[in-house]
mmCIF file of C-alpha atoms and ligand atoms in Angstrom:
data_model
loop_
_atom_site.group_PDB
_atom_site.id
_atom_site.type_symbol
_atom_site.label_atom_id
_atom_site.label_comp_id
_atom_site.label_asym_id
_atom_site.label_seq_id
_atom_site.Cartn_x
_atom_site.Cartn_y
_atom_site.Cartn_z
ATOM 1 C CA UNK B 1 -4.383 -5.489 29.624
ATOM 2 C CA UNK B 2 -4.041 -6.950 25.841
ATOM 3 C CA UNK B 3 -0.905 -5.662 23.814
ATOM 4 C CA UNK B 4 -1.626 -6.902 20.146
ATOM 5 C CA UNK B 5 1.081 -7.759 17.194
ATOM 6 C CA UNK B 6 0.348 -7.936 13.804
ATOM 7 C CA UNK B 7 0.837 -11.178 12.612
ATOM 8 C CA UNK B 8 0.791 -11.584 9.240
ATOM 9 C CA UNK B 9 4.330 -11.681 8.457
ATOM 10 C CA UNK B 10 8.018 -10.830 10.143
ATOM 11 C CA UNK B 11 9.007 -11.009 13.505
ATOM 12 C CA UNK B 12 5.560 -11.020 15.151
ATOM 13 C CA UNK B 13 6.622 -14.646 17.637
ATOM 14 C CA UNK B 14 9.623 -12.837 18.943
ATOM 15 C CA UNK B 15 7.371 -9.841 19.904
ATOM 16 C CA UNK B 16 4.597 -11.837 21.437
ATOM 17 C CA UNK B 17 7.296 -13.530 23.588
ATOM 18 C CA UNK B 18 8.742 -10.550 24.945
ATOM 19 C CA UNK B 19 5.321 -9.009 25.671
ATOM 20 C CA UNK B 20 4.675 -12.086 27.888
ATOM 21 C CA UNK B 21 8.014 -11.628 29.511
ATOM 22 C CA UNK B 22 6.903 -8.902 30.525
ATOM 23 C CA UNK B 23 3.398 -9.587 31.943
ATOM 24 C CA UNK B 24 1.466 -8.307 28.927
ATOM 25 C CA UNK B 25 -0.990 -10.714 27.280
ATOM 26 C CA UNK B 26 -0.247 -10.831 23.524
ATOM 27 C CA UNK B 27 -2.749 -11.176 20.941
ATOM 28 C CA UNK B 28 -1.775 -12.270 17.411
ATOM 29 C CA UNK B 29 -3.889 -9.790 15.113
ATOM 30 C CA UNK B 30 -4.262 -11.128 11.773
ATOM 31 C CA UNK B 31 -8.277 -9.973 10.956
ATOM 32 C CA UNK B 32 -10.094 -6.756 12.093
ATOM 33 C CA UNK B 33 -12.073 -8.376 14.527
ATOM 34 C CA UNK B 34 -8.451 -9.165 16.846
ATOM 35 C CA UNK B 35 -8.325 -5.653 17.189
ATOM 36 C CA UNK B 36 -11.169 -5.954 19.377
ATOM 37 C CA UNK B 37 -9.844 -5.852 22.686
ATOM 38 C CA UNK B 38 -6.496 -4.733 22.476
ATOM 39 C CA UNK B 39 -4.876 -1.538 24.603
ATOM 40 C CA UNK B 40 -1.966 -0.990 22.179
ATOM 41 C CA UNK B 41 -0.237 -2.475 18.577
ATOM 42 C CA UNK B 42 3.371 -3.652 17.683
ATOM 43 C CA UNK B 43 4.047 -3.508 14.460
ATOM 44 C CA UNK B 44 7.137 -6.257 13.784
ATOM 45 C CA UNK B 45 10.177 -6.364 11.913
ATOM 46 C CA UNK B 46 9.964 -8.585 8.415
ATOM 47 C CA UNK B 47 9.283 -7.374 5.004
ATOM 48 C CA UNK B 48 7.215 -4.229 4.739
ATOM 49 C CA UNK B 49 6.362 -4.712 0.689
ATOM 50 C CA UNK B 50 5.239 -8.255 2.012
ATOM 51 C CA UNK B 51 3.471 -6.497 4.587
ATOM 52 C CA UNK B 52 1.744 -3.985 2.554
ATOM 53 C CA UNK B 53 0.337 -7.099 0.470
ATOM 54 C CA UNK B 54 -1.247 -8.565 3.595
ATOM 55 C CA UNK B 55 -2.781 -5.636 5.104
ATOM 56 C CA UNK B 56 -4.509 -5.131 1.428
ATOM 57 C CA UNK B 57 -5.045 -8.603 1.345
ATOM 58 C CA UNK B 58 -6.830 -8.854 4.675
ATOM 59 C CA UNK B 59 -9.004 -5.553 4.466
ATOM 60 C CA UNK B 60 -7.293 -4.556 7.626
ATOM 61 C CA UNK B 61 -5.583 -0.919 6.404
ATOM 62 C CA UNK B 62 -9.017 1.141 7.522
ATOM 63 C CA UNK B 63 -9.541 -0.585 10.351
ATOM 64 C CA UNK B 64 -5.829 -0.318 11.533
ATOM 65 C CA UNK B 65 -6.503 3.735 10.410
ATOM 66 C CA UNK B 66 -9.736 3.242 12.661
ATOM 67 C CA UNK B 67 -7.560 1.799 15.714
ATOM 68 C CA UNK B 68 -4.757 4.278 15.640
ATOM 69 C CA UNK B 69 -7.454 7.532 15.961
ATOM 70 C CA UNK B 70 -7.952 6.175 19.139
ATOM 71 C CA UNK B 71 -4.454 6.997 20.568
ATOM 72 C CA UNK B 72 -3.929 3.715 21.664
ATOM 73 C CA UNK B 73 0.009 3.606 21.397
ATOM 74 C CA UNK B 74 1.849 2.015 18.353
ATOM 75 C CA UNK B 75 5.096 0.373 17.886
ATOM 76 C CA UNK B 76 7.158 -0.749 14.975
ATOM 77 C CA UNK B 77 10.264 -2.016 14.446
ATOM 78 C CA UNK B 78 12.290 -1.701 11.650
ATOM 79 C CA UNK B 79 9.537 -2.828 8.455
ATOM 80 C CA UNK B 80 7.392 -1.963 10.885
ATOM 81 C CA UNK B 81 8.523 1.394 11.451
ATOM 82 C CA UNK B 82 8.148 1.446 7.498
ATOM 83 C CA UNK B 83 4.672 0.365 7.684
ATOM 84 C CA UNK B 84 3.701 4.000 9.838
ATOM 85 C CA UNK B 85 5.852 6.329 8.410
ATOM 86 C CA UNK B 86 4.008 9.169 6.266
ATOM 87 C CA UNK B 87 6.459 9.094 3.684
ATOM 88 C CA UNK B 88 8.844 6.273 2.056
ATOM 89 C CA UNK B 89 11.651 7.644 -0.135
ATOM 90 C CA UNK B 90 12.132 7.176 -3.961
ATOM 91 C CA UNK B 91 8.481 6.740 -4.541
ATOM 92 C CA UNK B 92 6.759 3.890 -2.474
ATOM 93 C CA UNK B 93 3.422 4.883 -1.604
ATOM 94 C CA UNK B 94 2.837 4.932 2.571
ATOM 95 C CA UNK B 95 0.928 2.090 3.983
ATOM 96 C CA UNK B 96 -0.322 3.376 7.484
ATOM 97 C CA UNK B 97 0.510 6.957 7.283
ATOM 98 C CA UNK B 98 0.401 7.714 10.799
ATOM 99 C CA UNK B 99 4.019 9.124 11.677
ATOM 100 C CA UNK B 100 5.110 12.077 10.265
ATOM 101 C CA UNK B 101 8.638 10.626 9.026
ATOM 102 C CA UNK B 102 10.491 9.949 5.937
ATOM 103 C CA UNK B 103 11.768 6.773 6.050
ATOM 104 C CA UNK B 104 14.789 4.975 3.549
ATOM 105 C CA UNK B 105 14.732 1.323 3.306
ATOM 106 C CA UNK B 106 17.788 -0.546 3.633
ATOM 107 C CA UNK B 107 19.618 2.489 3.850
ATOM 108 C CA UNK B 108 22.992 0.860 4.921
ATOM 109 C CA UNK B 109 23.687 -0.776 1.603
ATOM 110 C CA UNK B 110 25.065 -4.707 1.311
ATOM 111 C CA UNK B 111 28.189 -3.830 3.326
ATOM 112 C CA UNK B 112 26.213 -2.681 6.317
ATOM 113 C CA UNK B 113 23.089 -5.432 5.750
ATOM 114 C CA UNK B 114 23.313 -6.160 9.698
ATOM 115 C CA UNK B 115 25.201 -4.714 12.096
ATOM 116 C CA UNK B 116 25.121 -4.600 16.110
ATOM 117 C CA UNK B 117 25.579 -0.940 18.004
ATOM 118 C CA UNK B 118 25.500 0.394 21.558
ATOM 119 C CA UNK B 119 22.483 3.302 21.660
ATOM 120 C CA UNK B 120 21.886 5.903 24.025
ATOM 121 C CA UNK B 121 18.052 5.878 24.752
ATOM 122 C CA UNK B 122 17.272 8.308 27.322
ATOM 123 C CA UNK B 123 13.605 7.911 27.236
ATOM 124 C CA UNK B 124 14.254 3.847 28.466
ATOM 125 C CA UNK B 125 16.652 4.199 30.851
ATOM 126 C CA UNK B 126 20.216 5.367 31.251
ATOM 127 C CA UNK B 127 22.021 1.805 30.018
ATOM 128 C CA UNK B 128 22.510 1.828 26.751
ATOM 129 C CA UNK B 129 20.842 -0.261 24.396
ATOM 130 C CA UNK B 130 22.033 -2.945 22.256
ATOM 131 C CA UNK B 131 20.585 -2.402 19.050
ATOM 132 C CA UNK B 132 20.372 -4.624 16.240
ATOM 133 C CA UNK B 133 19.981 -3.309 12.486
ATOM 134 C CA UNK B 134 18.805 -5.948 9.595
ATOM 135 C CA UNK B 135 18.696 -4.498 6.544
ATOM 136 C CA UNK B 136 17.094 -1.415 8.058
ATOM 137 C CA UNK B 137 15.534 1.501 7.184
ATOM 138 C CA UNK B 138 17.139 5.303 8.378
ATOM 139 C CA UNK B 139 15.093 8.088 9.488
ATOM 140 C CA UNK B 140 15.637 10.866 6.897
ATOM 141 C CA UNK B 141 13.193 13.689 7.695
ATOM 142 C CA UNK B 142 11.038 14.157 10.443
ATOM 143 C CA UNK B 143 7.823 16.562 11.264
ATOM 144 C CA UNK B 144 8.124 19.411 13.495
ATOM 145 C CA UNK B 145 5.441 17.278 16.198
ATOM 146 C CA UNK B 146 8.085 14.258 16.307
ATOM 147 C CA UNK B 147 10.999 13.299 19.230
ATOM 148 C CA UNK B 148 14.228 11.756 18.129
ATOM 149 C CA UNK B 149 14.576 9.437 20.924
ATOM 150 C CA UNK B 150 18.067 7.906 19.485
ATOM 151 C CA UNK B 151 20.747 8.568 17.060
ATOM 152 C CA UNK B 152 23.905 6.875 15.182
ATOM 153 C CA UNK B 153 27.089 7.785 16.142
ATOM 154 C CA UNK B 154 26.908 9.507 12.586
ATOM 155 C CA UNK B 155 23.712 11.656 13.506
ATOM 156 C CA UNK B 156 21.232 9.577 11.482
ATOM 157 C CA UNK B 157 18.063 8.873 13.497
ATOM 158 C CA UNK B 158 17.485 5.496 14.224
ATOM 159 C CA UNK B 159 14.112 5.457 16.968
ATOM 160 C CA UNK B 160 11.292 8.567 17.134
ATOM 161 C CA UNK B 161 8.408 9.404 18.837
ATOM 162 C CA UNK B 162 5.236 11.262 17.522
ATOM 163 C CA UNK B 163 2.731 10.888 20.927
ATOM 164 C CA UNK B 164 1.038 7.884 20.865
ATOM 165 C CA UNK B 165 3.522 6.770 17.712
ATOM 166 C CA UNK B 166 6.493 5.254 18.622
ATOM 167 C CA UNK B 167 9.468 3.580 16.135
ATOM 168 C CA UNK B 168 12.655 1.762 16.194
ATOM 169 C CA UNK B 169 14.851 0.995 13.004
ATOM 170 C CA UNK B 170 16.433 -1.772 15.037
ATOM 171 C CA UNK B 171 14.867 -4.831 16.790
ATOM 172 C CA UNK B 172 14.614 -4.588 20.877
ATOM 173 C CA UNK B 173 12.672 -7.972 20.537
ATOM 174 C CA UNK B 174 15.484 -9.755 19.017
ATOM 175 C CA UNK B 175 18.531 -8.435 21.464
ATOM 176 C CA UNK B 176 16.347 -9.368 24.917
ATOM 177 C CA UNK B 177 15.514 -5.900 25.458
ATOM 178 C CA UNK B 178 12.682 -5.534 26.791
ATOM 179 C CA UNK B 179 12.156 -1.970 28.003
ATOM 180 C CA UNK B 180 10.492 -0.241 24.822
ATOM 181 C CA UNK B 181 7.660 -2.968 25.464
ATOM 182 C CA UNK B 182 7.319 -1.723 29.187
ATOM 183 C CA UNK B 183 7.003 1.670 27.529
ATOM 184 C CA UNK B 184 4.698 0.764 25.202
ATOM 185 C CA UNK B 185 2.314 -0.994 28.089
ATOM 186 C CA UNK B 186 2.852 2.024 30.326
ATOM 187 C CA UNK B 187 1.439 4.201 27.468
ATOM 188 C CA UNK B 188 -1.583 1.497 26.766
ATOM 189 C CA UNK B 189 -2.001 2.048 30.929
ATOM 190 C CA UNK B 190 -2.557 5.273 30.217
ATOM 191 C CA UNK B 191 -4.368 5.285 27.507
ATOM 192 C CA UNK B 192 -7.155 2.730 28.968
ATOM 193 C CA UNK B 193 -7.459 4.936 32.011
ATOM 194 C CA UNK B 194 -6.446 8.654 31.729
ATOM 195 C CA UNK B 195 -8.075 9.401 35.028
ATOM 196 C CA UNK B 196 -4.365 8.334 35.781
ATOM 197 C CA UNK B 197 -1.620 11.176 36.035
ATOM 198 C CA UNK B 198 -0.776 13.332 32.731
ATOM 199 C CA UNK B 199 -2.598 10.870 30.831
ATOM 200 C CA UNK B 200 -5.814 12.418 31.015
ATOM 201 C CA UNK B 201 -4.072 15.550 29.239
ATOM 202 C CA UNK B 202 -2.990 13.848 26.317
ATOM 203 C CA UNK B 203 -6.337 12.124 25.552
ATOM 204 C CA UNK B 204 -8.945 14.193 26.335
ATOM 205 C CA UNK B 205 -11.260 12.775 24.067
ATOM 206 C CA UNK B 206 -10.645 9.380 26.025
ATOM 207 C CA UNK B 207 -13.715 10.083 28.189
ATOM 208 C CA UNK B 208 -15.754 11.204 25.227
ATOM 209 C CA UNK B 209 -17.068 7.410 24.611
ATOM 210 C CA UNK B 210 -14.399 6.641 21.860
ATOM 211 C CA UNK B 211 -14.138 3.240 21.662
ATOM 212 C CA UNK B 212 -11.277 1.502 23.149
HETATM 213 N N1 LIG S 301 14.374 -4.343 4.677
HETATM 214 C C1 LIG S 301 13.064 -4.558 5.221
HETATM 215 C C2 LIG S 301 12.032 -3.686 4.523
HETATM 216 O O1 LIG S 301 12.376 -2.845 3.773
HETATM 217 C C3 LIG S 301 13.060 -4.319 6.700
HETATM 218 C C4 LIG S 301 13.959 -5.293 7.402
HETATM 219 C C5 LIG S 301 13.590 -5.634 8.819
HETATM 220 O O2 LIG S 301 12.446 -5.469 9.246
HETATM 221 N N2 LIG S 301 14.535 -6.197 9.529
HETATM 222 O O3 LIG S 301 10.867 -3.842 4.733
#
């Protein structure tokens, strides 16, 4: 199974190495054709304006649109948590609407640009994560069909779900954490063969001849 990574900007190295780490062959995807292929995308941490550019630049926002109504699984982190949410506040336009959030970027001010924090994550395990923030976004609505998989201390919402949608303000790739990835390639399991346990419920158009 092929995990792809966008990468046209950001983080996108530190991603493909922790996919390997964990068994999964990466594929850089920088043109539509590289997502040919692929079981599931991360979307990496960086600069989401940049980002937005690059995805224009490169034709690739319909056929990332195109990709993601497949319910293969998603993943961003931090800008590119940014790049799926639905809604960016004080007036950005989305990029990849595809996760019904509102989103605030660098939302912790200069003070706060990075900071390190111990996270409860149920749906990863139950040791706590070591999170790392860089100039990151917060999580300021979300959509009655989305999980809140992790909070600050505070209460502000730092990682969601939204099915096949998943999204971390901070940056598992850069703190050697490498169990959102596993998550990520169970889901893209699942996803390429639903025949498999409760997968089959959640993508019952999977057998349908959607292409993969
Ligand atoms: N501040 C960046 C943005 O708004 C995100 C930073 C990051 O990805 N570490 O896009």
């Amino acid at each position: 199974m092929k995990i792809g990574v966008l990468a046209l900007q950001g983080d996108f190295a530190e991603h493909v190495a922790m996919l390997r780490e964990i068994g999964v062959e990466p594929v850089e995807v920088r043109l539509p054709g590289h997502l040919e292929g692929i079981s599931g995308l991360i979307f990496p941490g960086g600069e989401s304006t940049t980002m937005r550019r690059l995805i224009d630049r490169w034709a690739l926002r319909d056929p990332l649109l195109e990709f993601a109504r497949t319910g293969a699984p998603l993943f961003g982190t931090c800008a590119g948590m940014i790049v799926l949410s639905r809604e960016i506040a004080d007036g950005d336009e989305p990029i990849l609407p595809l996760l019904d959030v509102t989103v605030r970027r660098n939302a912790f001010g200069r003070q706060l640009d990075s900071f390190e924090s111990e996270l409860s994550v149920p749906i990863v395990g139950d040791q706590p994560v070591h999170a790392v923030f860089i100039r990151a976004p917060i999580i300021e609505r979300v959509g009655p069909g989305v999980d809140v998989l992790a909070k600050l201390d505070d209460g502000r919402i730092v990682a969601v779900r939204e099915r096949n949608v998943l999204a971390t303000a901070f940056h598992p790739e850069l703190a050697g954490e490498p169990r959102f990835h596993r998550l990520i390639a169970t889901m893209a399991a699942e996803h390429d063969d639903p025949g498999e346990g409760a997968g089959r419920r959640h993508h019952p158009t999977r057998r349908a001849g959607l292409p993969r």
